[in-house]
Coordinates of C-alpha atoms in Angstrom, one line a residue:
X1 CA -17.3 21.5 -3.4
X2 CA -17.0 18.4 -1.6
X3 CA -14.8 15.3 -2.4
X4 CA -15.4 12.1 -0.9
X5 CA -13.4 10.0 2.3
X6 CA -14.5 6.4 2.3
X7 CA -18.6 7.0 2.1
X8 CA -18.3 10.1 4.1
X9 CA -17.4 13.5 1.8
X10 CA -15.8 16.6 3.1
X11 CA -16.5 20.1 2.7
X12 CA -13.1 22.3 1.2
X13 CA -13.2 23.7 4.5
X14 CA -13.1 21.1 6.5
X15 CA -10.4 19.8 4.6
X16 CA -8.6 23.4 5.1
X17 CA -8.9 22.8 8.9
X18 CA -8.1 19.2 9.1
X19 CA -4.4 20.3 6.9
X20 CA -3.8 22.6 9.6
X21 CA -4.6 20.9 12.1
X22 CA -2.4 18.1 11.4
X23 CA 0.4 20.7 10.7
X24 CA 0.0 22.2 14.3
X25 CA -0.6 19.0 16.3
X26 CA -2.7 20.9 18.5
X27 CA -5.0 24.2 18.0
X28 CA -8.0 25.9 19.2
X29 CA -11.0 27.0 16.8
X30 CA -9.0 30.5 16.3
X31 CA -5.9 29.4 15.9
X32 CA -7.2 27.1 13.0
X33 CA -9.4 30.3 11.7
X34 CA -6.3 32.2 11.2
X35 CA -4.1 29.3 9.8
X36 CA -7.2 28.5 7.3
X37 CA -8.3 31.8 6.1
X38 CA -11.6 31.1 6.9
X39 CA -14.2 32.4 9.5
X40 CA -15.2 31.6 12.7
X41 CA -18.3 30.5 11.9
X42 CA -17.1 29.0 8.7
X43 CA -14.2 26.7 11.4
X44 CA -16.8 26.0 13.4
X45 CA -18.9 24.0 11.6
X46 CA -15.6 22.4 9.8
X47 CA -15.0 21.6 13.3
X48 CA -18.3 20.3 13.8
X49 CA -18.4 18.1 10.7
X50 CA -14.7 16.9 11.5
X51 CA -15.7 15.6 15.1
X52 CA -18.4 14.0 13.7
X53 CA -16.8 11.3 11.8
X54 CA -13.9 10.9 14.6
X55 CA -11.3 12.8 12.1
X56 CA -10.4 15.6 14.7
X57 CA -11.8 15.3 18.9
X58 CA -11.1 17.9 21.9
X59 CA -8.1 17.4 24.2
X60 CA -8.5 20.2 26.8
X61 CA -8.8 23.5 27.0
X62 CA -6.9 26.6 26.6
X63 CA -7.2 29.5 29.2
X64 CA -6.6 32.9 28.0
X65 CA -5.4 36.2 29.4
X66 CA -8.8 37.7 30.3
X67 CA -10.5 34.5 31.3
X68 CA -11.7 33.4 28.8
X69 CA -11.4 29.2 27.7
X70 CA -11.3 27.9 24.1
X71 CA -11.6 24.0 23.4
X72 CA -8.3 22.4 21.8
X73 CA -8.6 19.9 19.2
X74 CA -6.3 17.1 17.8
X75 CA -6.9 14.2 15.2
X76 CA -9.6 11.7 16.4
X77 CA -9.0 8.3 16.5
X78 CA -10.2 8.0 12.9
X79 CA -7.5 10.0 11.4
X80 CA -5.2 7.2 10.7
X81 CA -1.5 6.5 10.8
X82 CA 1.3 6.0 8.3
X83 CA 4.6 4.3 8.0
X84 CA 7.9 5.0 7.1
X85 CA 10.6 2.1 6.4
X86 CA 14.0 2.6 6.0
X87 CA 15.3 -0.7 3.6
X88 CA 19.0 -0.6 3.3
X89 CA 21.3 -3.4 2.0
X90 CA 22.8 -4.1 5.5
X91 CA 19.4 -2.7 8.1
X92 CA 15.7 -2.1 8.1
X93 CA 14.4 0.2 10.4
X94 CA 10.6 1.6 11.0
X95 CA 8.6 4.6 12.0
X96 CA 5.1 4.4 12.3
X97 CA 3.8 8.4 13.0
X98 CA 0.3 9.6 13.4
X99 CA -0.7 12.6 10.6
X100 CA 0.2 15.2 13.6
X101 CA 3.3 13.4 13.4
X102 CA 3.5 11.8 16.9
X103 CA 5.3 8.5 17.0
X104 CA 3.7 5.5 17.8
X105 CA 6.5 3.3 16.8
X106 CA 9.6 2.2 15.6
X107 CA 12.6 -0.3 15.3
X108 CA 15.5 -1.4 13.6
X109 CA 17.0 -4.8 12.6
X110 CA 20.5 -5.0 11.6
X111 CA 19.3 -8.3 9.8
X112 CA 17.1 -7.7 6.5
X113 CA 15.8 -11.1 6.3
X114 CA 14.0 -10.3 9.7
X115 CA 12.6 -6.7 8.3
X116 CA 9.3 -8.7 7.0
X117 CA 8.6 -10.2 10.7
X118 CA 9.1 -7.0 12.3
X119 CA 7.1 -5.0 10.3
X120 CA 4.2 -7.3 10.5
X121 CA 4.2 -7.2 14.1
X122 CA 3.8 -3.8 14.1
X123 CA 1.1 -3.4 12.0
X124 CA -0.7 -5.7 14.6
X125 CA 0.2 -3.6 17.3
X126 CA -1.4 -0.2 15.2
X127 CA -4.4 -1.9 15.0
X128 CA -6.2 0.4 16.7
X129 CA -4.6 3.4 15.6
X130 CA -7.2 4.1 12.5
X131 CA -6.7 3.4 8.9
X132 CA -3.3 3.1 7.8
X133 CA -3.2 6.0 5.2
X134 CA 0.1 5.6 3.9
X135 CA 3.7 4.1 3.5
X136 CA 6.8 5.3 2.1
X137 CA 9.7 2.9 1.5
X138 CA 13.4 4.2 1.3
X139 CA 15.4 2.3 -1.1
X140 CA 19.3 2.5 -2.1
X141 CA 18.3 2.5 -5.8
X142 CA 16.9 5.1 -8.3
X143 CA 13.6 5.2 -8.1
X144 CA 11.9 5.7 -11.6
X145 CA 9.1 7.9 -11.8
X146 CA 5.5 7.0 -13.2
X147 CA 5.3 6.8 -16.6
X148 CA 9.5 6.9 -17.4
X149 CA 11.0 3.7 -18.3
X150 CA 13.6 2.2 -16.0
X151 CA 16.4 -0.3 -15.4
X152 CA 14.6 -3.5 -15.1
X153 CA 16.5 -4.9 -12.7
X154 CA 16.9 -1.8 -10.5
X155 CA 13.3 -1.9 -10.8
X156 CA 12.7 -5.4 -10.1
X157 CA 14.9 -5.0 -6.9
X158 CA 12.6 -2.6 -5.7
X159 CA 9.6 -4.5 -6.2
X160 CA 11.4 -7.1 -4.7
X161 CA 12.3 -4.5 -1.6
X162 CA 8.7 -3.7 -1.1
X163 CA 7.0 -7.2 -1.8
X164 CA 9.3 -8.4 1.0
X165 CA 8.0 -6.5 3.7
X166 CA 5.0 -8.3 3.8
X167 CA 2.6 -4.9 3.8
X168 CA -1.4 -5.4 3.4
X169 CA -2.6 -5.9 -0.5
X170 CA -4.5 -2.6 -0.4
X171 CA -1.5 -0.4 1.5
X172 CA -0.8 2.4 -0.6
X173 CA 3.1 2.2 -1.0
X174 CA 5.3 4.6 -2.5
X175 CA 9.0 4.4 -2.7
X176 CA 11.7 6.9 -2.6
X177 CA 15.3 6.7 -3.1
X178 CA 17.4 6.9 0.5
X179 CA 19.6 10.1 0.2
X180 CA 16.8 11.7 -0.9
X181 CA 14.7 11.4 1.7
X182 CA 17.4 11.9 4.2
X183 CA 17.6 15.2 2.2
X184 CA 13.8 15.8 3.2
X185 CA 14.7 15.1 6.9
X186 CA 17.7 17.8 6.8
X187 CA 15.5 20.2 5.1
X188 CA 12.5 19.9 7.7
X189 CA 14.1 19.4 10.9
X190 CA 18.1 19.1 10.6
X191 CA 21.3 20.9 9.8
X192 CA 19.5 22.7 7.0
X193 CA 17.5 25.3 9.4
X194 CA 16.0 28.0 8.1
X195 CA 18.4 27.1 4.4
X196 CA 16.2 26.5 1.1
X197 CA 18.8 25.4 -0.9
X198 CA 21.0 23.1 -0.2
X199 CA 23.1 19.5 -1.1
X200 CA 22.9 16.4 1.1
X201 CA 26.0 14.2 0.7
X202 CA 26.0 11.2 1.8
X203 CA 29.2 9.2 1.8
X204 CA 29.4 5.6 2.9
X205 CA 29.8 2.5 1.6
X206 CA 28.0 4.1 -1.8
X207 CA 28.0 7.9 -2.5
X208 CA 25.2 10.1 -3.4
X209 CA 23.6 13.5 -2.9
X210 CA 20.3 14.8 -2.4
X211 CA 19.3 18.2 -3.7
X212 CA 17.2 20.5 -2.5
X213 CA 16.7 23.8 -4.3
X214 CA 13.8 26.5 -3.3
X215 CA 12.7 24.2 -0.6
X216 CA 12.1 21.2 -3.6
X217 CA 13.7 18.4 -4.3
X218 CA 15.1 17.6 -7.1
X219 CA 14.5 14.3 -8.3
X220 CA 15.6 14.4 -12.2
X221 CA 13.5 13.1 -15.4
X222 CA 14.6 9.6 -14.5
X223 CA 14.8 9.8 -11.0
X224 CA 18.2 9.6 -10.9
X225 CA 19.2 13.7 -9.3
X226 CA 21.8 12.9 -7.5
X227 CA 23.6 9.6 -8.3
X228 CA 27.1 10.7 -8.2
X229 CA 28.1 7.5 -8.7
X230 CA 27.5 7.7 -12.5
X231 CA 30.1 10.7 -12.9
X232 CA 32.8 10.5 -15.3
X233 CA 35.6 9.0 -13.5
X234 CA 38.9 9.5 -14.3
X235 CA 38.6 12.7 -16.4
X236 CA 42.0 11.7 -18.0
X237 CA 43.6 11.5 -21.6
X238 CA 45.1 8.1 -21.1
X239 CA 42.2 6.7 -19.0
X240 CA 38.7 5.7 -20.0
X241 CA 35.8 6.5 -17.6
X242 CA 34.5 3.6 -16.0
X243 CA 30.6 2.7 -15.2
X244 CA 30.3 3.5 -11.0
X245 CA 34.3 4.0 -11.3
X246 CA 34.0 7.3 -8.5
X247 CA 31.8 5.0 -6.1
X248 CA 34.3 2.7 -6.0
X249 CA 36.8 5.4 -5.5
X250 CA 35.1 7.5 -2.7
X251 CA 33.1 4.4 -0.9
X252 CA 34.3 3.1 2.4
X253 CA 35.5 0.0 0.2
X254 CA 37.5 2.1 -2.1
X255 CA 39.2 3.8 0.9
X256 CA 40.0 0.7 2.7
X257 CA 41.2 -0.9 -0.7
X258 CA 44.0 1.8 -0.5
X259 CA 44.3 1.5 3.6
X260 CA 45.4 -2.1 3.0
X261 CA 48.0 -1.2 0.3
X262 CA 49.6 1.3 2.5
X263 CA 49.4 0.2 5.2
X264 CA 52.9 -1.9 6.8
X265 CA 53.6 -4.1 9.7
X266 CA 54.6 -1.5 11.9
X267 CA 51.0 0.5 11.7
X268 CA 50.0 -2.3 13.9
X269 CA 46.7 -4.5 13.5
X270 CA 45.1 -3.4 10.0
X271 CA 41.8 -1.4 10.9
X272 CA 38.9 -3.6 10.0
X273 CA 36.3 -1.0 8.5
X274 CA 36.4 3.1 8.1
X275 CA 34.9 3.5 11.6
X276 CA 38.1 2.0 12.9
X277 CA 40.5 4.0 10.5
X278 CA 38.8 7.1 11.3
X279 CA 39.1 6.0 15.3
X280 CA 42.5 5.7 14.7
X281 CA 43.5 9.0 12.8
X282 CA 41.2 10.8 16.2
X283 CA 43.8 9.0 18.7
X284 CA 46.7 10.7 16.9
X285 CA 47.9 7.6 14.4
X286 CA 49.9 9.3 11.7
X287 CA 49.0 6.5 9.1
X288 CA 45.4 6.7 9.5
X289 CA 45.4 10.5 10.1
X290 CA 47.3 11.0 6.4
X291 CA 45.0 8.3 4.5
X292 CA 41.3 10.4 6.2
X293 CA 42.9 13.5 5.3
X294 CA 43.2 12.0 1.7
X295 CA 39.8 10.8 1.6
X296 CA 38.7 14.0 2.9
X297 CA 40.3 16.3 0.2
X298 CA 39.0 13.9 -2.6
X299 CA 35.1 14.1 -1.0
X300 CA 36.1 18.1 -1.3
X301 CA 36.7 17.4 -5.1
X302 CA 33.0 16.1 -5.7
X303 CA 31.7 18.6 -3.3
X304 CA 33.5 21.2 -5.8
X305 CA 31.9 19.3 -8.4
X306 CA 28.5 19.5 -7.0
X307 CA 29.0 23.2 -5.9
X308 CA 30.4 24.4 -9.6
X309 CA 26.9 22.9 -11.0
X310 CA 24.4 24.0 -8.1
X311 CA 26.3 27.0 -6.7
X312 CA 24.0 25.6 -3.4
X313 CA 25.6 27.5 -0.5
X314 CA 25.4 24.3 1.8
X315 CA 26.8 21.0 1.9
X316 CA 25.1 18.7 4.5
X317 CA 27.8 15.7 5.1
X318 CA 26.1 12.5 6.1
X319 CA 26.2 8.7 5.8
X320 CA 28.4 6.6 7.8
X321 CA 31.9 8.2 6.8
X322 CA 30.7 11.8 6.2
X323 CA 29.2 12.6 9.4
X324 CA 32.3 11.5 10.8
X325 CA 33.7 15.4 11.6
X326 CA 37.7 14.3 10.4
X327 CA 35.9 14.7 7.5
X328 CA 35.2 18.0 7.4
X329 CA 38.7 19.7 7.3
X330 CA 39.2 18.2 3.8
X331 CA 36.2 19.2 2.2
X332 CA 36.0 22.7 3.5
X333 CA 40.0 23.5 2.5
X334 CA 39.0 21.7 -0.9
X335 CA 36.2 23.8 -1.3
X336 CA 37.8 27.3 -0.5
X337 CA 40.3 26.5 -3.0
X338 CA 38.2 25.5 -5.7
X339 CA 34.6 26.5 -5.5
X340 CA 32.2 29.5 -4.8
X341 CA 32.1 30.1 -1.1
X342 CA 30.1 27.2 0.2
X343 CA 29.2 26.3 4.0
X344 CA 30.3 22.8 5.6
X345 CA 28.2 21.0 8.6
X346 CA 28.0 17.6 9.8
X347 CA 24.0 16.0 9.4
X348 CA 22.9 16.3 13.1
X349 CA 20.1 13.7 12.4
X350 CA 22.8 10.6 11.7
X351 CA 21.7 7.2 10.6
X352 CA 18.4 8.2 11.1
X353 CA 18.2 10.8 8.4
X354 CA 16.4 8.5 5.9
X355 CA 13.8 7.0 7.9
X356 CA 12.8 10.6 9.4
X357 CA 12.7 12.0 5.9
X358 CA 10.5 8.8 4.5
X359 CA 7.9 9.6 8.0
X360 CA 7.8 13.1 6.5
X361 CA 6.7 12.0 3.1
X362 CA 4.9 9.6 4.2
X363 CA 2.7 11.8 6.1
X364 CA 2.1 14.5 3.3
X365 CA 0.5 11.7 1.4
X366 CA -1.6 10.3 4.6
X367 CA -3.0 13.5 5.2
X368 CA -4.3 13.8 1.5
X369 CA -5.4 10.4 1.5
X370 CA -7.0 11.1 4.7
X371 CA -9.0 13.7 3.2
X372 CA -9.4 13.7 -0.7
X373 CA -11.0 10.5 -2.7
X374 CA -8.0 9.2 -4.6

């Protein structure tokens, strides 16, 4: 069977050996036999058709123990690239990554309204880097799926997020909520390791989780896995729930909402974000130190939450406030008193979970695109 890649079509086994090969970066003709399934013979002439269209060329050799030399390969020139963009509220940052997953390159602007510039300029510089294949954009907003009916202004504000970037007409764009692709990124090469299952929760100036269960994420029927936010909140007799009431309890505004009414004249100067309580409370300030531990049991109450539904094992703290560790304490003492036994750790891969998660999905699709006619 053979499917088609522009004007050129592919045999299933070339295909097979491209996958691989863009899985191992590197790999000689037996290392891609063994990965594949296939025969020698049968990777050769993959090989052979691959090189001929510039998908795959040789880079060196490798020497074995009795002598003997076998040609490695890597993806040709032809192969592509794809991009990953990160579009927050407040920054936009960038990865552009070959299908092997090399970067090529990458920035940041703590100014949205420069994101469009920036990532025009970069597609000039890939311009001889092959085909763009792909781009996933990272968005702080559910993202429906295909065929579901959304919130048409959450909707519109992605279009909007994606339209703004300026990408070429024919790009093909697909968009993925943040957390969740930061949940992709600790899967694949954060605090996860060798964990299957698993919640990423972010806390910040929003809250949110992104779960991963058998090495899958979850995404939901509407997209919306995940969006604490939305969780009844208060649970009390005399107290109705209001919409996005928990956010605005357990954001970085909500805390500093109760920092200000606590806070007294002999505290000193009144600590202008939650990086600068939290600075505070790690130089010993007994104000400060009593308001994080606060915050940090009530994140351990929606961790509980999250843990009574999921039973996941893990919790992965991220996002501006959570991977700070004086949040930790909290959450792990909340836990043990109220949940299954469930592991703590701080995301090792920071603010630049989302964007390496985005790059990962980003180059799933490239490499399918780079091979199957969509």
């Amino acid at each position: 069977m053979k499917v088609g890649v522009g004007t050129v079509s592919l045999s299933a086994s070339a295909q097979a050996v491209f996958i691989a090969l863009s899985a191992r970066a590197k790999a000689t003709r037996p290392q891609l036999a063994v990965d594949c399934g296939l025969s020698k013979p049968t990777v050769s002439a993959a090989v052979s058709e691959l090189e001929g269209i510039e998908l795959i060329e040789r880079n060196g050799a490798a020497h074995g123990t009795i002598g003997r030399t076998a040609a490695v390969y890597r993806l040709g020139p032809a192969a592509g690239y794809v991009l990953a963009v990160d579009h927050g509220s407040t920054q936009v940052s960038f990865r552009a990554v070959a299908l092997d997953g090399r970067l090529l390159d990458e920035a940041h602007t703590g100014t949205p309204s420069e994101a469009r510039a920036m990532v025009r300029a970069a597609l000039r510089r890939r311009r001889r880097s092959g085909p763009l294949r792909a781009v996933v954009v990272a968005v702080s907003d559910v993202v429906t799926p295909a065929g579901r009916v959304g919130d048409p202004a959450v909707d519109e504000r992605v279009r909007a997020a994606v339209d703004g970037l300026g990408l070429p007409a024919a790009a093909p764009v697909l968009t993925e909520n943040n957390v969740n692709c930061a949940a992709i990124a600790e899967l694949r090469e954060g605090a996860a390791g060798s964990r299957d299952t698993f919640v990423y929760l972010q806390v910040g100036v929003g809250i949110g989780a992104g779960i991963v269960v058998n090495g899958r994420l979850v995404r939901g029927e509407n997209g919306a896995a995940g969006e604490l936010a939305r969780l009844a909140y208060p649970w009390a007799d005399d107290r109705p729930a209001g919409h996005e009431a928990l956010e605005a309890r357990l954001g970085s505004p909500g805390l500093l909402r109760r920092v200000r009414a606590r806070w007294s004249t002999a505290d000193g100067p009144l600590p202008r974000d939650a990086a600068a309580l939290f600075a505070l409370a790690e130089r010993g300030h007994s104000t400060a130190a009593g308001l994080v531990r606060e915050h940090s049991l009530e994140v351990g109450k929606l961790a509980a939450s999250l843990s009574a539904v999921l039973d996941p094992g893990l919790v992965v703290l991220g996002g501006g406030v959570g991977a700070n560790p004086l949040l930790t304490p909290g959450v792990v003492e909340t836990l043990a008193g109220l949940s299954w036994p469930t592991e703590v750790v701080v995301s090792r891969l920071g603010d630049r979970a989302t964007v390496l998660g985005a790059a990962r999905l980003a180059r799933e699709q490239g490499v399918r695109r780079a091979v199957v006619a969509l």
